[in-house]
Tab-separated table of C-alpha atoms and ligand atoms in Angstrom:
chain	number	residue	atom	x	y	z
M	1	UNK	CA	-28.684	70.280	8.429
M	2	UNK	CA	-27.029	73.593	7.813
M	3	UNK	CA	-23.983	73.482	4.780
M	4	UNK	CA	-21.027	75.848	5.373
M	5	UNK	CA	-18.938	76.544	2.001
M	6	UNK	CA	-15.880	77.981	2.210
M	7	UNK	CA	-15.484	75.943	5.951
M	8	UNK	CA	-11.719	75.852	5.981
M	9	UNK	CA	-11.266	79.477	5.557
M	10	UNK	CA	-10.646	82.562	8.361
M	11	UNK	CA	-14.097	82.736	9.392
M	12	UNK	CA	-15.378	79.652	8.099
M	13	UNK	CA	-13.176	77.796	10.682
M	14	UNK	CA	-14.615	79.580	13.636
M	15	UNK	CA	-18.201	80.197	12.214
M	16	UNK	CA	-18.405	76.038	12.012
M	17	UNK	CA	-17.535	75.240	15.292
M	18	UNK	CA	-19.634	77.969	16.657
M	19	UNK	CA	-22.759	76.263	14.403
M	20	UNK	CA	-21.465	72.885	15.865
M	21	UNK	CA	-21.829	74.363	18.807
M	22	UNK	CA	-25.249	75.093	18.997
M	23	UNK	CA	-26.735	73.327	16.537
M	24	UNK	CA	-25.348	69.880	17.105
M	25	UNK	CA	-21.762	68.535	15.997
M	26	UNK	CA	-23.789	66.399	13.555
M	27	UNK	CA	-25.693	69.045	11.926
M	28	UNK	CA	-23.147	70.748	9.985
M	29	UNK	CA	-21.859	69.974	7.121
M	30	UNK	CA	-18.238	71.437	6.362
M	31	UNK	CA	-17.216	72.147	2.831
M	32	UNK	CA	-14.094	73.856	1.204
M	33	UNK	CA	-12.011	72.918	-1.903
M	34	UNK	CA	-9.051	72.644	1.189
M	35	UNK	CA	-9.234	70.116	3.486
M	36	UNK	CA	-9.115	71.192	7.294
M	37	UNK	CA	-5.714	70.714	8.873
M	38	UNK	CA	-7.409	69.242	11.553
M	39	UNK	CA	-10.969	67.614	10.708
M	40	UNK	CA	-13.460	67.827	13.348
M	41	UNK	CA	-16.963	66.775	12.021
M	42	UNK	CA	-18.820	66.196	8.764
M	43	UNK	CA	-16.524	67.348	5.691
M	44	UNK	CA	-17.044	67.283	2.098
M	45	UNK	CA	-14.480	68.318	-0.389
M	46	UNK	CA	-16.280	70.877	-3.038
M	47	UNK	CA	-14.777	73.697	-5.552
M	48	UNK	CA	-18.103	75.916	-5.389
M	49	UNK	CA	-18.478	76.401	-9.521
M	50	UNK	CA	-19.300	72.342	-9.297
M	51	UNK	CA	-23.110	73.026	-8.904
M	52	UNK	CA	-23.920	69.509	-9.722
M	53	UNK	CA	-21.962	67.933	-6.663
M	54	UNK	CA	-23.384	70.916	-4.665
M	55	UNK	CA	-27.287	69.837	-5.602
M	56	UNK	CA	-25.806	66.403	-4.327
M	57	UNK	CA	-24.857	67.329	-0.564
M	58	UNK	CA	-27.720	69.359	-0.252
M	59	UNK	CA	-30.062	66.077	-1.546
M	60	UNK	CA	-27.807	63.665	0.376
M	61	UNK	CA	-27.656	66.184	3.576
M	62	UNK	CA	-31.182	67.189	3.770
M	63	UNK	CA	-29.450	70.500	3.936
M	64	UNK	CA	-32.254	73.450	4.920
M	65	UNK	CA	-29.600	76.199	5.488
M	66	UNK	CA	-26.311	77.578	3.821
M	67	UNK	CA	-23.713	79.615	5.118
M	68	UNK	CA	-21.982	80.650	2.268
M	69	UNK	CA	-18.620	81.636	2.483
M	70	UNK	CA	-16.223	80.371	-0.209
M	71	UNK	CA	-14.819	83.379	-1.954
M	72	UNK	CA	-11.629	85.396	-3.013
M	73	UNK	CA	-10.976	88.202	-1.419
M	74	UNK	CA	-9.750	91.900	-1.718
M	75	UNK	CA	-5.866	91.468	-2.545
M	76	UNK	CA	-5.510	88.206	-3.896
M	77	UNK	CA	-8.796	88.368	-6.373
M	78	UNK	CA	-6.687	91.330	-7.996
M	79	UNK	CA	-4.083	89.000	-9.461
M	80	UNK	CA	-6.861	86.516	-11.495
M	81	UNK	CA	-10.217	89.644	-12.397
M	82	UNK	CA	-11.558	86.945	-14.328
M	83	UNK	CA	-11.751	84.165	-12.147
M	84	UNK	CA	-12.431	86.044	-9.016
M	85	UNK	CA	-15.300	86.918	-10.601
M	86	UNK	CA	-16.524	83.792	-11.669
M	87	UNK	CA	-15.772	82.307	-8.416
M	88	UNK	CA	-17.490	85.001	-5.967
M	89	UNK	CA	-20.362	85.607	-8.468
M	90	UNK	CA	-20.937	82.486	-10.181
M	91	UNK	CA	-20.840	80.696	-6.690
M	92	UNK	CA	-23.131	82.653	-4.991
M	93	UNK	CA	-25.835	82.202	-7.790
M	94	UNK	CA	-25.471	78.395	-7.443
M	95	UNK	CA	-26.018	78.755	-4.168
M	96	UNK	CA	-29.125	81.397	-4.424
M	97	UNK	CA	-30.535	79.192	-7.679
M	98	UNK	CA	-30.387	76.028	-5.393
M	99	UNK	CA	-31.938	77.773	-2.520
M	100	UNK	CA	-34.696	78.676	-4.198
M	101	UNK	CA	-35.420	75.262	-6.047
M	102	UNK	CA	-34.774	72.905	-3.112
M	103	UNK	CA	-37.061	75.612	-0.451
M	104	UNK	CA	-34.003	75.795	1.417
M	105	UNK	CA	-35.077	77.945	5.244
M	106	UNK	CA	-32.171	80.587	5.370
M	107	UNK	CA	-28.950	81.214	3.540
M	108	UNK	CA	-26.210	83.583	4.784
M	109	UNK	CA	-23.962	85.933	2.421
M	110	UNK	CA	-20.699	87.636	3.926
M	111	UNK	CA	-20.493	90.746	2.375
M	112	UNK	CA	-17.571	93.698	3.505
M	113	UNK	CA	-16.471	97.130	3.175
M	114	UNK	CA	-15.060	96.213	0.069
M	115	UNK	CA	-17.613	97.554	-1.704
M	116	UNK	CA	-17.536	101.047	-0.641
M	117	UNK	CA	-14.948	103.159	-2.894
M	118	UNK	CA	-13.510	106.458	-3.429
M	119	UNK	CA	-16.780	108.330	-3.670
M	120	UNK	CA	-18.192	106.921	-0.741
M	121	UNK	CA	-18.517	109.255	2.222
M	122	UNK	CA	-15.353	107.913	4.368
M	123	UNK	CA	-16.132	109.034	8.181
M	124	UNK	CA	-19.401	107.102	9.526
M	125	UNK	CA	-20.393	105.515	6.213
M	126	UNK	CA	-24.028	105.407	6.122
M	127	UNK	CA	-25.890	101.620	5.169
M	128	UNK	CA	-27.480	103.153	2.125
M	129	UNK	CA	-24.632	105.383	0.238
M	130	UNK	CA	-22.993	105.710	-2.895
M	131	UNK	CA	-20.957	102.200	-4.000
M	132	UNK	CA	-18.296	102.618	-6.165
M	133	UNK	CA	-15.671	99.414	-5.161
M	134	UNK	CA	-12.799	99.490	-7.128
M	135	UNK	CA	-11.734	95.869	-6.630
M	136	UNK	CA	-13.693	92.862	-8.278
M	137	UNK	CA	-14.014	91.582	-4.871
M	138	UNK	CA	-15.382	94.564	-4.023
M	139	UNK	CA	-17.872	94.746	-7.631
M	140	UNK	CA	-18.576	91.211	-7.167
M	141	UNK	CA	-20.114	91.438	-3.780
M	142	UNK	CA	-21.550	94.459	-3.963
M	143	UNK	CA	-23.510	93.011	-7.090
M	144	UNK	CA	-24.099	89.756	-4.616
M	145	UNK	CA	-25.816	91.753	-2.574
M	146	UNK	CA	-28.950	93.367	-5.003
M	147	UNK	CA	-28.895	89.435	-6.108
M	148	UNK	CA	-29.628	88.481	-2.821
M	149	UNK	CA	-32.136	91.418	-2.081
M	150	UNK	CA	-33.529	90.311	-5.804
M	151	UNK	CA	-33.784	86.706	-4.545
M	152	UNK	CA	-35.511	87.765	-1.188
M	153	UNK	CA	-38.344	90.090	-3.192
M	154	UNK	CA	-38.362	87.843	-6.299
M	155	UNK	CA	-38.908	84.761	-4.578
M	156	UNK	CA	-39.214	85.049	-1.301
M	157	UNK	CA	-35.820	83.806	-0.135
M	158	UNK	CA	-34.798	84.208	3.442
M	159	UNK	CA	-31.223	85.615	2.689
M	160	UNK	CA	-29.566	87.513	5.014
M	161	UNK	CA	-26.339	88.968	4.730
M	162	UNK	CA	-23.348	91.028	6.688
M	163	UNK	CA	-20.895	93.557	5.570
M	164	UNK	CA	-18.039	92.251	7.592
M	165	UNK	CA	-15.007	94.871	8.158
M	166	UNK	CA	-11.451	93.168	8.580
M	167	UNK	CA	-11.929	90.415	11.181
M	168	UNK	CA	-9.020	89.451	13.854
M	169	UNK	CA	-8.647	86.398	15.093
M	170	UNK	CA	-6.285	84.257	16.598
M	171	UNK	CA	-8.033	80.440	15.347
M	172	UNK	CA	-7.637	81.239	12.011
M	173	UNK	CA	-5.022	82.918	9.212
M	174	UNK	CA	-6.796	85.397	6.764
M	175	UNK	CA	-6.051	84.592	3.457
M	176	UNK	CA	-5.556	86.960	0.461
M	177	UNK	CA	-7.219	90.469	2.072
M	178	UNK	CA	-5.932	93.954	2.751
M	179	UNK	CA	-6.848	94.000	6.515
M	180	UNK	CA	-4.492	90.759	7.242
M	181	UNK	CA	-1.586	92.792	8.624
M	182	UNK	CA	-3.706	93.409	11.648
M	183	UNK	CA	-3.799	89.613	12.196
M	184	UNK	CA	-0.526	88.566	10.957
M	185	UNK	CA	0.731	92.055	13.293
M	186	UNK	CA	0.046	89.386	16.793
M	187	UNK	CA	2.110	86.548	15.290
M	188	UNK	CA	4.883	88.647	14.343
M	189	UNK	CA	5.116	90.853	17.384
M	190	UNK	CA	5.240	87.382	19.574
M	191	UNK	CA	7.857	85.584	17.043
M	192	UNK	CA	10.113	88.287	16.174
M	193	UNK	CA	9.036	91.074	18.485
M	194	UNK	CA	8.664	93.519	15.636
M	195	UNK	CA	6.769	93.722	12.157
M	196	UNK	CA	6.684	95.364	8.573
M	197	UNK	CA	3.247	96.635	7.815
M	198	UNK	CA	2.191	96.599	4.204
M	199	UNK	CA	-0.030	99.759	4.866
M	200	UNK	CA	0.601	102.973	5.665
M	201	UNK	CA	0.884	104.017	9.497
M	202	UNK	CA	-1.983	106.208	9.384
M	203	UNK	CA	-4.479	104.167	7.419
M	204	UNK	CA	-7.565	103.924	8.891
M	205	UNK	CA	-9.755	100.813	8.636
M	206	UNK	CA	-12.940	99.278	10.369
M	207	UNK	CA	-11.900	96.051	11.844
M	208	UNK	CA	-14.285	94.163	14.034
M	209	UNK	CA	-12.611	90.803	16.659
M	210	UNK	CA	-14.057	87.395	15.449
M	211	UNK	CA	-16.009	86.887	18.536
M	212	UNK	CA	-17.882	89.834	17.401
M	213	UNK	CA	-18.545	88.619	13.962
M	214	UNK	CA	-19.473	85.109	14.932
M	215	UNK	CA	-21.831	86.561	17.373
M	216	UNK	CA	-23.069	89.069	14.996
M	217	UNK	CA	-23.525	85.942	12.688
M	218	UNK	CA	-25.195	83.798	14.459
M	219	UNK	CA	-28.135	86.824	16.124
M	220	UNK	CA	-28.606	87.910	12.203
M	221	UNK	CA	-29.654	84.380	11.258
M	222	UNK	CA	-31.775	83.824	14.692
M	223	UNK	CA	-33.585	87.148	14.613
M	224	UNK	CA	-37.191	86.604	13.341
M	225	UNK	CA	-37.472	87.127	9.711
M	226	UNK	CA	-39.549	90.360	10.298
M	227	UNK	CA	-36.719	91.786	12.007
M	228	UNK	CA	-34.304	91.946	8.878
M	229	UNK	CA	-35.489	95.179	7.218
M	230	UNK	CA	-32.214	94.966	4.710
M	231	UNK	CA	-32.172	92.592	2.693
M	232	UNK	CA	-28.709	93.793	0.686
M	233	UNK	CA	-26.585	93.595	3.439
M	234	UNK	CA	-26.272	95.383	6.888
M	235	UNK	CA	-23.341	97.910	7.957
M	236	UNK	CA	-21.793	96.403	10.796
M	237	UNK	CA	-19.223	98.009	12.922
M	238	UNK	CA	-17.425	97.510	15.980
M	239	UNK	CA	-13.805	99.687	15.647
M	240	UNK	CA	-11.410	101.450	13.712
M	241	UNK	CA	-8.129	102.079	14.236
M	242	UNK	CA	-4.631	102.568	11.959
M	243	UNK	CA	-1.508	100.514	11.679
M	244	UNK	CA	0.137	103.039	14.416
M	245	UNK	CA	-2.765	102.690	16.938
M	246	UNK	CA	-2.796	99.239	16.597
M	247	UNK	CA	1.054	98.864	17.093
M	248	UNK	CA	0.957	101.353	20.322
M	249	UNK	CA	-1.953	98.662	21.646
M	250	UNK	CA	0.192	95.751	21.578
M	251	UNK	CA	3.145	97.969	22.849
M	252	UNK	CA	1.205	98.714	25.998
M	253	UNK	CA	1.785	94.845	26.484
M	254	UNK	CA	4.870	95.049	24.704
M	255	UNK	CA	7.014	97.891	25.086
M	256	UNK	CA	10.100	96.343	22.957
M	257	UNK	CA	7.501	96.106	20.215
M	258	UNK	CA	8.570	98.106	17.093
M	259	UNK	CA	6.760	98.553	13.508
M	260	UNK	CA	8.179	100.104	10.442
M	261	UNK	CA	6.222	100.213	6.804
M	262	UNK	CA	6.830	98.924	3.486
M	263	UNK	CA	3.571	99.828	1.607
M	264	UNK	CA	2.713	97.755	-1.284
M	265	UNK	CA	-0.112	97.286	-3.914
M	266	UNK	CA	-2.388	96.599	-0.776
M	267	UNK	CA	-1.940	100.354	0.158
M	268	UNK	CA	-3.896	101.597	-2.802
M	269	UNK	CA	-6.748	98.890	-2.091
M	270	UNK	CA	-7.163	100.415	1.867
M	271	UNK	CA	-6.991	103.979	0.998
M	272	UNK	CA	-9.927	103.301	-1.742
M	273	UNK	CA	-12.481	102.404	1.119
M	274	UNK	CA	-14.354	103.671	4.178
M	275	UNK	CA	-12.877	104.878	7.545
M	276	UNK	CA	-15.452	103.661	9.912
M	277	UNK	CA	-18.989	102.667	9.755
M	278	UNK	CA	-22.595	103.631	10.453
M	279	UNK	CA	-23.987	100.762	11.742
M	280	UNK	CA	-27.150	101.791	13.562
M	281	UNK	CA	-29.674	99.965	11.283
M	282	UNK	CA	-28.208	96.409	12.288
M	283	UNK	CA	-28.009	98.287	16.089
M	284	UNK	CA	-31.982	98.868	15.837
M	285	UNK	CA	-33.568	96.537	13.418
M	286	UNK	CA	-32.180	92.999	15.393
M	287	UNK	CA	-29.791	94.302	18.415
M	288	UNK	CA	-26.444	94.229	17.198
M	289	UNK	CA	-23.843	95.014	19.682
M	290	UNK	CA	-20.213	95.001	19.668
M	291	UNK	CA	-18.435	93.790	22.575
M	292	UNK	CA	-14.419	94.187	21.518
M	293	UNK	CA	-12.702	97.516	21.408
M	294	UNK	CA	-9.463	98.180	19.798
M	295	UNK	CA	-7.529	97.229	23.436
M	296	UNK	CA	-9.801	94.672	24.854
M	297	UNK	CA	-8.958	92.514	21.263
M	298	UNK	CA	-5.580	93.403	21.633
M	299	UNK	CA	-5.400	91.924	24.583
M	300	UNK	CA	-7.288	88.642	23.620
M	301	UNK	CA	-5.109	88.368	21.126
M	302	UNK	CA	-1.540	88.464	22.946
M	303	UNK	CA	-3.105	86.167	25.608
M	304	UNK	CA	-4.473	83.672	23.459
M	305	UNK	CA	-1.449	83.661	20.846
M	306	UNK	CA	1.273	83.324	23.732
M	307	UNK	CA	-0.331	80.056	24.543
M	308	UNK	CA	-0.288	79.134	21.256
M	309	UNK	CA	3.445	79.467	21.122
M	310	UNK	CA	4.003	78.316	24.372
M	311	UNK	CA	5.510	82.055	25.227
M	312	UNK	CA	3.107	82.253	28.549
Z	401	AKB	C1	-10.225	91.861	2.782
Z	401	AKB	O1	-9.329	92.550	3.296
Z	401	AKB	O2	-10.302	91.637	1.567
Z	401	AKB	C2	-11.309	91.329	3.684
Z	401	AKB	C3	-12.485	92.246	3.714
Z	401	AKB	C4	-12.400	93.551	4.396
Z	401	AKB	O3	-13.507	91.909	3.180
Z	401	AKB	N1	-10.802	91.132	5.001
């Protein structure tokens, strides 16, 4: 039985059905403090920091893997430093302190360009580099990922773990990051026709389409355990692009399409990471691939979000 925390969120929506997919629709256990607007399998309700109803699903479950996702991210984990904290780290030791006591096979850990900073080399950041995060999203995963390395040569844990750039998708909302205007951009620009960035127009970001990261996801946890050489967390890259490039993508589609900017505390947050991303480790050691470029998402975006609206 695999155990997804944090189920109900952007990926954690998508990643589930994916597992459901392949694994069985009875083999996957959803879990989120939210309850899925539309419930499509096995769902417990669980705030992560209750490690004794946790040790209870994965007794009741037989769970051998986690995927564990529950976490606050970039922009939103600035307004509570304390409780971000406790959430992202506290969580994730539950989870690795279980792991290790029940023999659980795998466990997955998203980790994300959040934890580069302003001393980081910004063009082509390479997987092993200076890590100076400036948000305690960013501080707690990086220090999630030497507890999962720790875990791995400590005790032999099979963690593995991603560092995810912004993800697009049209299934799910983000919630509380500083790359959601390039997901909330689609909704607006088929609504309204226009949109108000919160970044700058020339602030460049690695982004990655959810297809991309599922499948990245899903080949990371197959790949035989001799294959995953890193056992912090891989670079994984797939584009980059600013809030102008991404607005004269849609307008290709779109040509009444029109952006203007109104930069906020998010601004700050962006400009203190990485450009793009050196990904040629998780490229070598188990055959990552991207598929999506900065058009061909675009694309799958307008298409699929017109339907969604009914504006075919
Ligand atoms: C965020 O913006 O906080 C996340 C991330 C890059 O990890 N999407």
């Amino acid at each position: 039985m695999i155990l997804v925390t944090g189920a109900t969120g952007q990926i954690g929506t998508v990643l589930t059905e994916a597992l459901r997919a392949e694994y069985g629709q009875d083999n996957v256990l959803a879990t989120d403090i939210r309850k899925p607007e539309h419930p499509a399998g096995l769902f417990e309700t669980l705030d992560i920091l209750n490690t004794q109803l946790l040790k209870e699903l994965v007794e009741k479950y037989k769970v051998t893997t986690i995927y564990h996702l529950a976490a606050i991210l970039s922009a939103s984990g600035e307004a509570n430093p304390q409780r971000t904290w406790n959430i992202n780290m506290n969580g994730l030791l539950s989870i690795l302190e279980l792991a290790r006591e029940s023999g659980l096979q795998k466990v997955f850990y998203p980790s994300t360009i959040a934890v580069f900073g302003k001393t980081t080399p910004r063009i082509n950041t390479p997987q092993h580099t200076v890590m100076t995060p400036s948000t305690v999203y960013g501080i707690s995963k990086a220090a999630g990922e030497l507890w999962c390395e720790y875990y791995h040569n400590r005790f032999g844990l099979d963690v593995r773990s991603v560092r995810y750039p912004g993800i697009i998708s049209y299934q799910s909302m983000p919630g509380g990051g500083t790359t959601d205007y390039a997901v909330d951009i689609f909704h607006q620009a088929i609504l309204h026709g226009k949109y108000t960035c919160f970044l700058e127009a020339d602030t460049r970001l690695p982004m990655m389409y959810m297809d991309d990261s599922i499948r990245a996801t899903l080949e990371l946890m197959r790949a035989p355990s001799e294959e995953i050489k890193i056992r912090t967390s891989y670079n994984l890259a797939a584009m980059s692009f600013t809030p102008a490039e991404l607005a004269a993508s849609i307008k290709k589609h779109m040509p009444d399409f029109t952006i203007d900017y109104a930069p906020d505390h998010r601004q700050a947050i962006a400009a203190s990471w990485t450009e793009s991303i050196d990904d040629q480790d998780a490229r070598n050691d188990w055959g990552w691939k991207h598929e999506y470029d900065l058009d061909a998402m675009t694309l799958e975006m307008l298409t699929q979000l017109k339907k969604k609206y009914n504006h075919v």
